[in-house]
């Protein structure tokens, strides 16, 4: 392999360096940082090639730039498996115009679990399965010990650990179920996901998967997973006793992040083909945001040459990102709100670290200092010039509970278009933030409204919602809107949960150790 493909390293240190395959397999850097590629932006995507290309062809082009050590043939195989018949729309991420406005919605929910996470998590298992020919933890510069241990390293299993606020868990489970050489544990906050989301996870099939509720919120679960990754004693034990390494399916894993870059180019291509824009015209994207991964993919797309004028962060009542973009101070020490948009109920937005790294001209010392402050004090503050640079690209807004419901109602009444509560955050912000009316805007719709049927039914003022269960709400919505609930959601009512474990955050390492042994016997 060419030496110059080892260009990935931690946001907090320039050394050691890794290839894309090694970074994907490891998931998170040993110092707790996230893997970044200093070559990002050095190769641009020629947007004149976009018209008439399929989603799969765009994915081939974009991923070849972002994951340079994967061969053309490897990526082609991954794409065929990730974006095939399991999708309900051949466009994969189609856009819909809102009335006769210059506002569009990109539907990211046509995959097998009806959430935007499918776009990445149908791809990540394919990328992961093609990393096993490389030693998972060694940087290329240190890769000198390929003697008698080589065979065992090549056959080493990967255990995927994921914390979910609702959608990632099911999408990851669906992607990794029964994939050879892998196992997976998903942790979710007890009582803080929708009933449909919980059933999607706890009824998952597959001998190599496990689902566990934890007492706490999403941030607690995500912190617990990160601590397991940096627990050297545990990771050593898993390697020596179970021949297992750990990785992540959260967007902290670069292999989960980069497939999302593709749909920004796909949206632009569709706008060109609709004659809504000409090649080279600027576009704005409004993104419901929690962990900052989805909108970060838009930033990556801009760095690859997509004409993006602004990226708009839309938050719910957990508006830590809004406050940060206004003031330059990120402070997670605040009341945690359980909202009707639970997948955005996050106070520690992990992928912000990657954006800060690129925006501060790749200053790993500054990133290390900021993340230390966040860990020690629960807050950090960035320099004014850095904030100004960020605000040139990123706008922001947020919606409270009533505004979310009003947005669902407004979008239906004006355009006869039904949106879920997370998309409604973006819709509300998009309607209220100042903008150049000559520039088309694309709202990323992150989940099917049928994943949150009770909230949507209430917002549309359907009768007797309080007396219905979630599946009765689905039926009522279907009748009211003359739309059909996805069968994979409607059929959950008939399924029995396989997983009922509930543990404390402190028990997560032991839980992983116990089930790694069980998985090793498969």
Short mmCIF file of C-alpha atoms in Angstrom, two decimals:
data_model
loop_
_atom_site.label_atom_id
_atom_site.label_comp_id
_atom_site.label_asym_id
_atom_site.label_seq_id
_atom_site.Cartn_x
_atom_site.Cartn_y
_atom_site.Cartn_z
CA UNK A 1 0.00 0.00 0.00
CA UNK A 2 1.22 3.50 -0.76
CA UNK A 3 2.82 5.11 2.26
CA UNK A 4 1.03 8.43 1.81
CA UNK A 5 -2.39 6.89 2.53
CA UNK A 6 -1.60 6.98 6.27
CA UNK A 7 -2.94 10.52 6.65
CA UNK A 8 -5.48 10.08 9.47
CA UNK A 9 -4.65 11.07 13.04
CA UNK A 10 -6.31 12.27 16.23
CA UNK A 11 -7.80 15.75 16.51
CA UNK A 12 -5.62 16.07 19.61
CA UNK A 13 -2.26 14.90 18.26
CA UNK A 14 -0.50 14.80 14.87
CA UNK A 15 1.06 11.39 15.62
CA UNK A 16 0.69 8.47 15.15
CA UNK A 17 -0.86 8.34 11.71
CA UNK A 18 -3.28 5.78 10.31
CA UNK A 19 -4.82 4.73 7.03
CA UNK A 20 -8.55 5.10 6.53
CA UNK A 21 -9.02 1.37 7.10
CA UNK A 22 -7.09 1.49 10.36
CA UNK A 23 -9.01 4.56 11.53
CA UNK A 24 -12.36 2.92 10.74
CA UNK A 25 -11.40 -0.30 12.50
CA UNK A 26 -10.16 1.48 15.62
CA UNK A 27 -13.06 3.95 15.74
CA UNK A 28 -11.59 6.48 18.15
CA UNK A 29 -8.02 7.56 18.84
CA UNK A 30 -6.30 6.27 21.96
CA UNK A 31 -6.08 9.80 23.39
CA UNK A 32 -9.86 10.20 23.11
CA UNK A 33 -9.68 12.36 20.00
CA UNK A 34 -11.48 11.76 16.71
CA UNK A 35 -9.75 10.72 13.52
CA UNK A 36 -9.28 13.45 10.91
CA UNK A 37 -7.52 13.53 7.55
CA UNK A 38 -5.20 16.44 6.86
CA UNK A 39 -5.62 15.85 3.13
CA UNK A 40 -9.32 16.74 3.33
CA UNK A 41 -9.96 19.46 0.78
CA UNK A 42 -6.74 18.94 -1.17
CA UNK A 43 -8.67 16.94 -3.77
CA UNK A 44 -11.89 18.55 -4.97
CA UNK A 45 -14.91 16.89 -6.51
CA UNK A 46 -15.72 18.20 -9.98
CA UNK A 47 -19.41 19.07 -9.67
CA UNK A 48 -19.74 19.32 -13.44
CA UNK A 49 -19.74 15.51 -13.35
CA UNK A 50 -22.87 15.36 -11.16
CA UNK A 51 -25.74 15.60 -13.68
CA UNK A 52 -27.18 12.24 -14.74
CA UNK A 53 -25.12 10.30 -12.21
CA UNK A 54 -26.83 7.79 -9.95
CA UNK A 55 -26.51 7.99 -6.19
CA UNK A 56 -24.24 4.96 -6.33
CA UNK A 57 -21.95 6.60 -8.89
CA UNK A 58 -21.69 9.77 -6.80
CA UNK A 59 -20.88 7.62 -3.77
CA UNK A 60 -18.08 5.90 -5.70
CA UNK A 61 -16.53 9.26 -6.62
CA UNK A 62 -16.84 10.89 -3.20
CA UNK A 63 -15.74 7.91 -1.13
CA UNK A 64 -12.73 7.32 -3.37
CA UNK A 65 -11.55 10.81 -2.39
CA UNK A 66 -12.31 10.45 1.32
CA UNK A 67 -11.12 6.85 1.79
CA UNK A 68 -8.07 6.65 -0.49
CA UNK A 69 -6.71 3.28 0.63
CA UNK A 70 -9.87 1.43 -0.38
CA UNK A 71 -9.57 0.14 -3.93
CA UNK A 72 -12.07 1.08 -6.61
CA UNK A 73 -13.29 -2.52 -6.61
CA UNK A 74 -13.68 -2.62 -2.82
CA UNK A 75 -15.76 0.55 -2.79
CA UNK A 76 -17.86 -0.64 -5.71
CA UNK A 77 -18.69 -3.85 -3.84
CA UNK A 78 -19.49 -1.91 -0.65
CA UNK A 79 -21.80 0.47 -2.50
CA UNK A 80 -23.70 -2.32 -4.28
CA UNK A 81 -24.40 -4.01 -0.95
CA UNK A 82 -25.20 -0.80 0.95
CA UNK A 83 -27.49 0.89 -1.58
CA UNK A 84 -29.51 -1.88 -3.16
CA UNK A 85 -32.98 -3.32 -2.91
CA UNK A 86 -33.28 -2.58 0.83
CA UNK A 87 -34.07 1.04 -0.11
CA UNK A 88 -37.65 2.11 -0.79
CA UNK A 89 -36.66 4.81 -3.30
CA UNK A 90 -34.19 4.31 -6.15
CA UNK A 91 -32.85 7.84 -5.63
CA UNK A 92 -31.84 6.75 -2.08
CA UNK A 93 -32.18 10.36 -0.78
CA UNK A 94 -34.82 12.08 -2.97
CA UNK A 95 -35.67 15.77 -2.61
CA UNK A 96 -39.20 17.19 -2.53
CA UNK A 97 -40.15 20.81 -3.15
CA UNK A 98 -42.33 22.59 -0.59
CA UNK A 99 -45.08 24.08 -2.74
CA UNK A 100 -43.70 26.58 -5.23
CA UNK A 101 -41.04 27.92 -2.86
CA UNK A 102 -37.27 27.65 -3.15
CA UNK A 103 -37.31 25.38 -0.12
CA UNK A 104 -36.76 21.66 -0.53
CA UNK A 105 -36.75 18.65 1.76
CA UNK A 106 -34.20 15.88 1.33
CA UNK A 107 -35.77 12.64 2.53
CA UNK A 108 -33.14 10.55 4.28
CA UNK A 109 -35.53 7.95 5.68
CA UNK A 110 -36.12 5.48 2.85
CA UNK A 111 -33.73 2.86 4.23
CA UNK A 112 -34.55 -0.28 6.23
CA UNK A 113 -35.01 1.50 9.59
CA UNK A 114 -36.67 4.71 8.31
CA UNK A 115 -33.97 7.08 9.59
CA UNK A 116 -31.06 8.99 8.05
CA UNK A 117 -28.60 6.79 9.92
CA UNK A 118 -29.29 4.03 7.38
CA UNK A 119 -27.34 5.93 4.73
CA UNK A 120 -24.13 5.49 6.71
CA UNK A 121 -24.92 2.33 8.64
CA UNK A 122 -25.70 0.23 5.59
CA UNK A 123 -22.22 1.24 4.39
CA UNK A 124 -20.13 1.05 7.58
CA UNK A 125 -20.36 -2.76 8.03
CA UNK A 126 -19.17 -3.19 4.46
CA UNK A 127 -16.25 -0.82 5.03
CA UNK A 128 -15.47 -2.46 8.36
CA UNK A 129 -15.43 -5.99 6.94
CA UNK A 130 -12.75 -4.91 4.47
CA UNK A 131 -10.38 -3.63 7.17
CA UNK A 132 -9.51 -7.06 8.51
CA UNK A 133 -6.48 -7.46 6.29
CA UNK A 134 -4.82 -4.64 8.22
CA UNK A 135 -3.65 -4.60 11.81
CA UNK A 136 -6.33 -2.60 13.57
CA UNK A 137 -4.31 -0.40 15.86
CA UNK A 138 -0.87 0.08 14.37
CA UNK A 139 -0.04 3.26 12.52
CA UNK A 140 1.67 2.72 9.21
CA UNK A 141 4.82 4.35 10.50
CA UNK A 142 4.99 1.84 13.37
CA UNK A 143 3.81 -1.21 11.45
CA UNK A 144 6.90 -3.40 11.84
CA UNK A 145 5.69 -6.41 13.83
CA UNK A 146 4.09 -8.70 11.26
CA UNK A 147 5.65 -11.97 12.42
CA UNK A 148 3.89 -14.80 14.19
CA UNK A 149 1.06 -12.51 15.40
CA UNK A 150 0.01 -11.55 11.87
CA UNK A 151 -2.45 -14.36 11.34
CA UNK A 152 -4.27 -13.85 14.65
CA UNK A 153 -4.50 -10.10 14.04
CA UNK A 154 -5.95 -10.65 10.59
CA UNK A 155 -8.59 -12.98 12.02
CA UNK A 156 -9.38 -10.74 14.96
CA UNK A 157 -13.06 -10.04 15.54
CA UNK A 158 -14.45 -6.54 15.92
CA UNK A 159 -17.02 -5.68 18.58
CA UNK A 160 -19.02 -2.57 17.74
CA UNK A 161 -20.14 -0.46 20.70
CA UNK A 162 -22.75 2.21 20.12
CA UNK A 163 -24.63 4.67 22.30
CA UNK A 164 -27.88 5.81 20.74
CA UNK A 165 -30.39 8.56 21.34
CA UNK A 166 -32.86 6.56 19.27
CA UNK A 167 -32.05 6.09 15.59
CA UNK A 168 -28.37 5.10 15.42
CA UNK A 169 -28.94 1.98 17.49
CA UNK A 170 -31.47 0.32 15.22
CA UNK A 171 -29.71 1.39 12.03
CA UNK A 172 -26.40 -0.02 13.30
CA UNK A 173 -28.04 -3.23 14.49
CA UNK A 174 -29.67 -3.70 11.09
CA UNK A 175 -26.35 -3.08 9.35
CA UNK A 176 -24.18 -5.38 11.47
CA UNK A 177 -26.61 -8.23 12.25
CA UNK A 178 -24.94 -11.54 11.36
CA UNK A 179 -22.04 -9.84 9.55
CA UNK A 180 -19.13 -12.33 9.86
CA UNK A 181 -16.27 -11.30 12.13
CA UNK A 182 -18.30 -8.68 13.97
CA UNK A 183 -20.49 -8.40 17.05
CA UNK A 184 -22.39 -5.43 18.42
CA UNK A 185 -23.79 -3.97 21.63
CA UNK A 186 -26.14 -0.99 21.55
CA UNK A 187 -26.75 1.08 24.70
CA UNK A 188 -29.73 3.42 24.90
CA UNK A 189 -31.09 5.64 27.72
CA UNK A 190 -33.92 3.90 29.53
CA UNK A 191 -37.30 5.56 28.94
CA UNK A 192 -35.84 8.31 26.75
CA UNK A 193 -36.49 7.02 23.24
CA UNK A 194 -39.85 6.67 21.53
CA UNK A 195 -41.79 3.41 21.91
CA UNK A 196 -41.32 2.67 18.21
CA UNK A 197 -37.57 3.31 18.45
CA UNK A 198 -37.28 1.03 21.47
CA UNK A 199 -39.19 -1.79 19.78
CA UNK A 200 -37.07 -1.43 16.66
CA UNK A 201 -33.98 -2.12 18.77
CA UNK A 202 -35.20 -4.70 21.25
CA UNK A 203 -36.77 -6.93 18.57
CA UNK A 204 -33.63 -6.99 16.40
CA UNK A 205 -32.67 -10.40 15.05
CA UNK A 206 -29.10 -11.69 14.77
CA UNK A 207 -26.89 -13.93 16.88
CA UNK A 208 -24.09 -11.36 17.08
CA UNK A 209 -26.07 -8.42 18.53
CA UNK A 210 -27.13 -7.27 22.00
CA UNK A 211 -29.26 -4.32 23.16
CA UNK A 212 -29.14 -2.85 26.65
CA UNK A 213 -30.89 0.09 28.33
CA UNK A 214 -28.85 2.22 30.73
CA UNK A 215 -30.04 4.36 33.61
CA UNK A 216 -29.19 7.90 32.54
CA UNK A 217 -29.41 10.06 29.43
CA UNK A 218 -27.72 9.79 26.04
CA UNK A 219 -24.70 11.82 27.11
CA UNK A 220 -24.16 9.41 30.00
CA UNK A 221 -24.32 6.45 27.62
CA UNK A 222 -22.01 8.09 25.07
CA UNK A 223 -19.49 9.01 27.77
CA UNK A 224 -19.62 5.42 29.03
CA UNK A 225 -18.83 4.08 25.56
CA UNK A 226 -15.96 6.54 25.08
CA UNK A 227 -14.49 5.54 28.45
CA UNK A 228 -14.59 1.88 27.44
CA UNK A 229 -12.62 2.69 24.28
CA UNK A 230 -9.90 4.39 26.32
CA UNK A 231 -9.87 1.70 29.06
CA UNK A 232 -6.51 0.14 28.21
CA UNK A 233 -6.90 -2.71 30.69
CA UNK A 234 -10.25 -3.77 29.24
CA UNK A 235 -9.19 -3.44 25.60
CA UNK A 236 -6.03 -5.44 26.31
CA UNK A 237 -8.08 -8.13 28.05
CA UNK A 238 -10.45 -8.39 25.08
CA UNK A 239 -7.59 -8.72 22.60
CA UNK A 240 -5.66 -11.31 24.59
CA UNK A 241 -8.55 -13.44 25.86
CA UNK A 242 -11.24 -13.05 23.19
CA UNK A 243 -9.19 -12.00 20.13
CA UNK A 244 -11.54 -9.03 19.88
CA UNK A 245 -10.94 -5.34 19.22
CA UNK A 246 -13.44 -2.54 19.80
CA UNK A 247 -14.84 -0.04 17.34
CA UNK A 248 -17.79 2.31 17.08
CA UNK A 249 -20.81 2.80 14.85
CA UNK A 250 -21.45 6.31 16.19
CA UNK A 251 -20.45 9.24 14.02
CA UNK A 252 -17.25 9.48 16.05
CA UNK A 253 -16.15 6.73 13.62
CA UNK A 254 -14.95 8.31 10.40
CA UNK A 255 -16.40 5.36 8.46
CA UNK A 256 -19.82 6.30 9.75
CA UNK A 257 -19.33 9.98 8.91
CA UNK A 258 -18.00 10.00 5.35
CA UNK A 259 -20.91 8.15 3.65
CA UNK A 260 -23.14 11.02 4.76
CA UNK A 261 -21.11 13.46 2.66
CA UNK A 262 -22.48 11.79 -0.46
CA UNK A 263 -26.08 12.90 -0.05
CA UNK A 264 -25.17 16.58 -0.01
CA UNK A 265 -23.78 16.14 -3.53
CA UNK A 266 -26.82 14.04 -4.46
CA UNK A 267 -29.13 16.85 -3.33
CA UNK A 268 -27.19 19.38 -5.39
CA UNK A 269 -27.37 17.11 -8.44
CA UNK A 270 -31.14 16.84 -8.09
CA UNK A 271 -31.50 20.62 -7.83
CA UNK A 272 -29.49 21.02 -11.04
CA UNK A 273 -31.59 18.44 -12.86
CA UNK A 274 -34.79 20.18 -11.70
CA UNK A 275 -33.33 23.44 -13.07
CA UNK A 276 -33.72 24.97 -9.61
CA UNK A 277 -30.05 25.98 -9.85
CA UNK A 278 -27.23 26.07 -12.37
CA UNK A 279 -23.91 24.34 -11.79
CA UNK A 280 -21.86 26.57 -9.50
CA UNK A 281 -24.83 28.27 -7.81
CA UNK A 282 -24.76 28.30 -4.03
CA UNK A 283 -27.19 26.37 -1.84
CA UNK A 284 -28.00 26.43 1.88
CA UNK A 285 -28.67 23.36 4.01
CA UNK A 286 -30.65 23.34 7.25
CA UNK A 287 -29.84 20.35 9.45
CA UNK A 288 -31.55 19.11 12.64
CA UNK A 289 -28.52 18.68 14.86
CA UNK A 290 -27.62 16.74 17.98
CA UNK A 291 -24.20 15.10 17.85
CA UNK A 292 -23.05 17.38 14.98
CA UNK A 293 -22.30 14.49 12.60
CA UNK A 294 -24.95 15.13 9.95
CA UNK A 295 -24.10 18.80 9.55
CA UNK A 296 -20.36 18.06 9.73
CA UNK A 297 -20.83 15.91 6.62
CA UNK A 298 -22.12 19.06 4.92
CA UNK A 299 -18.97 20.89 5.98
CA UNK A 300 -16.88 18.08 4.50
CA UNK A 301 -18.88 18.40 1.27
CA UNK A 302 -18.08 22.11 1.15
CA UNK A 303 -14.39 21.34 1.66
CA UNK A 304 -14.62 18.97 -1.30
CA UNK A 305 -15.93 21.81 -3.46
CA UNK A 306 -19.72 21.78 -3.10
CA UNK A 307 -21.04 25.38 -3.40
CA UNK A 308 -22.51 25.69 0.10
CA UNK A 309 -23.32 29.24 1.21
CA UNK A 310 -24.46 28.42 4.74
CA UNK A 311 -25.05 25.42 6.96
CA UNK A 312 -27.85 26.05 9.45
CA UNK A 313 -27.77 24.24 12.80
CA UNK A 314 -31.29 23.52 14.08
CA UNK A 315 -31.54 22.48 17.74
CA UNK A 316 -34.33 21.58 20.14
CA UNK A 317 -34.54 22.82 23.75
CA UNK A 318 -31.14 21.24 24.41
CA UNK A 319 -29.72 24.23 22.58
CA UNK A 320 -26.09 24.01 23.64
CA UNK A 321 -24.94 24.38 20.02
CA UNK A 322 -27.08 27.47 19.47
CA UNK A 323 -25.57 29.13 22.53
CA UNK A 324 -22.07 28.16 21.40
CA UNK A 325 -22.52 29.60 17.92
CA UNK A 326 -23.88 32.83 19.40
CA UNK A 327 -21.39 33.31 22.25
CA UNK A 328 -18.32 31.17 21.55
CA UNK A 329 -18.78 29.37 24.88
CA UNK A 330 -19.72 25.71 24.91
CA UNK A 331 -21.28 24.84 28.26
CA UNK A 332 -22.80 21.41 28.88
CA UNK A 333 -23.56 22.26 32.52
CA UNK A 334 -27.25 22.97 32.06
CA UNK A 335 -30.63 21.36 32.48
CA UNK A 336 -31.12 18.32 30.27
CA UNK A 337 -34.53 18.40 28.55
CA UNK A 338 -36.42 15.29 27.46
CA UNK A 339 -38.14 16.49 24.31
CA UNK A 340 -40.45 15.28 21.56
CA UNK A 341 -37.33 15.15 19.34
CA UNK A 342 -35.36 12.65 21.45
CA UNK A 343 -32.62 11.90 18.93
CA UNK A 344 -31.42 15.48 19.44
CA UNK A 345 -31.49 15.33 23.25
CA UNK A 346 -27.72 15.73 23.48
CA UNK A 347 -25.52 18.18 25.41
CA UNK A 348 -22.10 16.85 24.33
CA UNK A 349 -21.91 17.14 20.54
CA UNK A 350 -18.92 14.95 19.79
CA UNK A 351 -18.36 15.86 16.15
CA UNK A 352 -18.00 19.54 16.95
CA UNK A 353 -14.41 18.62 17.79
CA UNK A 354 -13.70 17.75 14.16
CA UNK A 355 -15.15 21.01 12.86
CA UNK A 356 -13.12 22.99 15.39
CA UNK A 357 -9.96 21.18 14.31
CA UNK A 358 -10.31 22.23 10.69
CA UNK A 359 -11.57 25.73 11.50
CA UNK A 360 -8.62 26.46 13.82
CA UNK A 361 -6.14 25.52 11.10
CA UNK A 362 -5.47 22.05 12.53
CA UNK A 363 -4.13 23.25 15.88
CA UNK A 364 -4.09 20.01 17.89
CA UNK A 365 -2.85 21.79 21.02
CA UNK A 366 -5.85 24.10 21.04
CA UNK A 367 -8.23 21.16 20.54
CA UNK A 368 -6.56 19.25 23.37
CA UNK A 369 -6.92 22.27 25.65
CA UNK A 370 -10.58 22.82 24.75
CA UNK A 371 -11.47 19.16 25.28
CA UNK A 372 -9.59 19.10 28.59
CA UNK A 373 -11.59 22.13 29.71
CA UNK A 374 -14.81 20.41 28.68
CA UNK A 375 -13.90 17.26 30.59
CA UNK A 376 -12.67 19.09 33.70
CA UNK A 377 -14.99 22.10 33.91
CA UNK A 378 -17.91 21.16 31.66
CA UNK A 379 -17.28 24.11 29.35
CA UNK A 380 -14.80 25.74 27.00
CA UNK A 381 -14.49 29.07 25.20
CA UNK A 382 -12.96 29.65 21.78
CA UNK A 383 -11.10 32.77 20.60
CA UNK A 384 -13.19 35.53 19.02
CA UNK A 385 -11.48 35.27 15.63
CA UNK A 386 -12.24 31.54 15.49
CA UNK A 387 -15.89 32.18 16.38
CA UNK A 388 -16.15 34.79 13.61
CA UNK A 389 -14.71 32.33 11.11
CA UNK A 390 -17.20 29.65 12.13
CA UNK A 391 -20.15 32.05 12.00
CA UNK A 392 -19.29 32.99 8.42
CA UNK A 393 -20.48 29.52 7.44
CA UNK A 394 -22.70 28.22 10.24
CA UNK A 395 -26.03 29.79 11.16
CA UNK A 396 -28.21 28.57 14.00
CA UNK A 397 -31.65 28.49 15.57
CA UNK A 398 -33.72 26.34 17.89
CA UNK A 399 -37.31 25.30 18.53
CA UNK A 400 -39.09 24.55 21.79
CA UNK A 401 -41.75 21.86 22.23
CA UNK A 402 -44.69 24.01 21.18
CA UNK A 403 -42.79 25.38 18.20
CA UNK A 404 -41.98 21.85 17.05
CA UNK A 405 -45.64 20.86 17.15
CA UNK A 406 -46.65 24.09 15.43
CA UNK A 407 -44.08 23.44 12.70
CA UNK A 408 -45.48 19.95 12.02
CA UNK A 409 -48.95 21.46 11.77
CA UNK A 410 -47.84 24.38 9.60
CA UNK A 411 -45.95 22.20 7.13
CA UNK A 412 -48.95 19.92 6.74
CA UNK A 413 -51.48 22.73 6.38
CA UNK A 414 -49.40 24.73 3.89
CA UNK A 415 -47.86 21.98 1.80
CA UNK A 416 -49.68 18.75 2.73
CA UNK A 417 -46.28 17.40 3.67
CA UNK A 418 -45.88 15.45 6.92
CA UNK A 419 -42.65 15.77 8.91
CA UNK A 420 -41.30 14.19 12.08
CA UNK A 421 -40.39 16.23 15.21
CA UNK A 422 -36.66 16.43 14.37
CA UNK A 423 -37.31 17.65 10.84
CA UNK A 424 -39.81 20.07 12.37
CA UNK A 425 -36.99 21.69 14.36
CA UNK A 426 -35.25 22.39 11.08
CA UNK A 427 -38.46 23.56 9.43
CA UNK A 428 -39.14 26.05 12.23
CA UNK A 429 -35.59 27.41 12.16
CA UNK A 430 -35.59 27.64 8.37
CA UNK A 431 -38.81 29.68 8.44
CA UNK A 432 -37.49 32.14 11.01
CA UNK A 433 -33.80 32.67 10.27
CA UNK A 434 -32.87 35.57 7.93
CA UNK A 435 -31.63 34.42 4.53
CA UNK A 436 -31.00 35.44 0.94
CA UNK A 437 -34.27 34.54 -0.79
CA UNK A 438 -32.51 33.98 -4.11
CA UNK A 439 -30.61 31.01 -2.65
CA UNK A 440 -32.43 27.65 -2.56
CA UNK A 441 -32.51 25.89 0.80
CA UNK A 442 -32.55 22.17 1.51
CA UNK A 443 -33.94 20.87 4.79
CA UNK A 444 -32.60 17.48 5.79
CA UNK A 445 -35.49 15.25 6.88
CA UNK A 446 -33.93 12.79 9.27
CA UNK A 447 -36.71 10.30 10.05
CA UNK A 448 -40.09 9.07 8.90
CA UNK A 449 -42.93 10.82 10.75
CA UNK A 450 -44.28 7.34 11.46
CA UNK A 451 -41.40 6.76 13.89
CA UNK A 452 -43.02 9.38 16.14
CA UNK A 453 -46.72 8.84 15.43
CA UNK A 454 -48.06 10.14 18.74
CA UNK A 455 -46.28 13.50 18.53
CA UNK A 456 -47.26 13.99 14.89
CA UNK A 457 -50.88 12.98 15.51
CA UNK A 458 -51.11 15.44 18.41
CA UNK A 459 -49.57 18.19 16.29
CA UNK A 460 -52.15 17.59 13.57
CA UNK A 461 -54.92 17.77 16.20
CA UNK A 462 -56.26 14.29 15.57
CA UNK A 463 -59.00 13.27 17.99
CA UNK A 464 -58.58 10.93 20.96
CA UNK A 465 -54.81 10.60 20.57
CA UNK A 466 -54.47 10.33 24.34
CA UNK A 467 -56.45 7.08 24.24
CA UNK A 468 -54.38 5.48 21.46
CA UNK A 469 -51.19 3.45 21.50
CA UNK A 470 -48.44 4.28 19.01
CA UNK A 471 -49.72 1.83 16.41
CA UNK A 472 -53.25 3.18 16.60
CA UNK A 473 -51.72 6.63 16.11
CA UNK A 474 -50.00 5.30 12.98
CA UNK A 475 -53.32 4.09 11.61
CA UNK A 476 -55.01 7.40 12.41
CA UNK A 477 -52.24 9.34 10.68
CA UNK A 478 -52.40 7.09 7.66
CA UNK A 479 -56.13 7.67 7.34
CA UNK A 480 -55.93 11.44 7.95
CA UNK A 481 -53.05 12.11 5.54
CA UNK A 482 -53.77 9.41 2.96
CA UNK A 483 -50.23 8.09 3.35
CA UNK A 484 -49.02 4.64 4.32
CA UNK A 485 -46.96 3.73 7.37
CA UNK A 486 -43.79 1.82 6.43
CA UNK A 487 -44.42 -1.89 6.93
CA UNK A 488 -41.21 -2.34 8.94
CA UNK A 489 -42.64 0.06 11.54
CA UNK A 490 -46.26 -1.04 11.46
CA UNK A 491 -45.30 -4.70 11.90
CA UNK A 492 -43.44 -3.99 15.16
CA UNK A 493 -46.72 -4.32 17.04
CA UNK A 494 -46.69 -8.06 16.44
CA UNK A 495 -43.10 -8.64 17.55
CA UNK A 496 -41.83 -9.67 20.99
CA UNK A 497 -38.73 -7.95 22.45
CA UNK A 498 -35.63 -10.15 22.66
CA UNK A 499 -33.65 -7.83 24.91
CA UNK A 500 -34.76 -6.47 28.30
CA UNK A 501 -31.46 -5.73 30.11
CA UNK A 502 -31.22 -2.50 32.13
CA UNK A 503 -27.95 -1.54 33.84
CA UNK A 504 -26.21 1.38 35.52
CA UNK A 505 -23.60 3.36 33.57
CA UNK A 506 -20.86 2.00 35.86
CA UNK A 507 -21.78 -1.55 34.83
CA UNK A 508 -21.13 -0.99 31.11
CA UNK A 509 -17.48 -2.25 31.09
CA UNK A 510 -18.42 -5.51 32.81
CA UNK A 511 -21.38 -5.92 30.46
CA UNK A 512 -19.07 -5.56 27.46
CA UNK A 513 -16.57 -8.01 28.93
CA UNK A 514 -19.26 -10.61 29.65
CA UNK A 515 -20.84 -10.47 26.22
CA UNK A 516 -17.55 -10.31 24.33
CA UNK A 517 -16.88 -13.76 25.78
CA UNK A 518 -20.33 -14.95 24.69
CA UNK A 519 -19.90 -13.54 21.19
CA UNK A 520 -16.47 -15.17 20.89
CA UNK A 521 -18.15 -18.57 21.14
CA UNK A 522 -20.34 -17.93 18.07
#
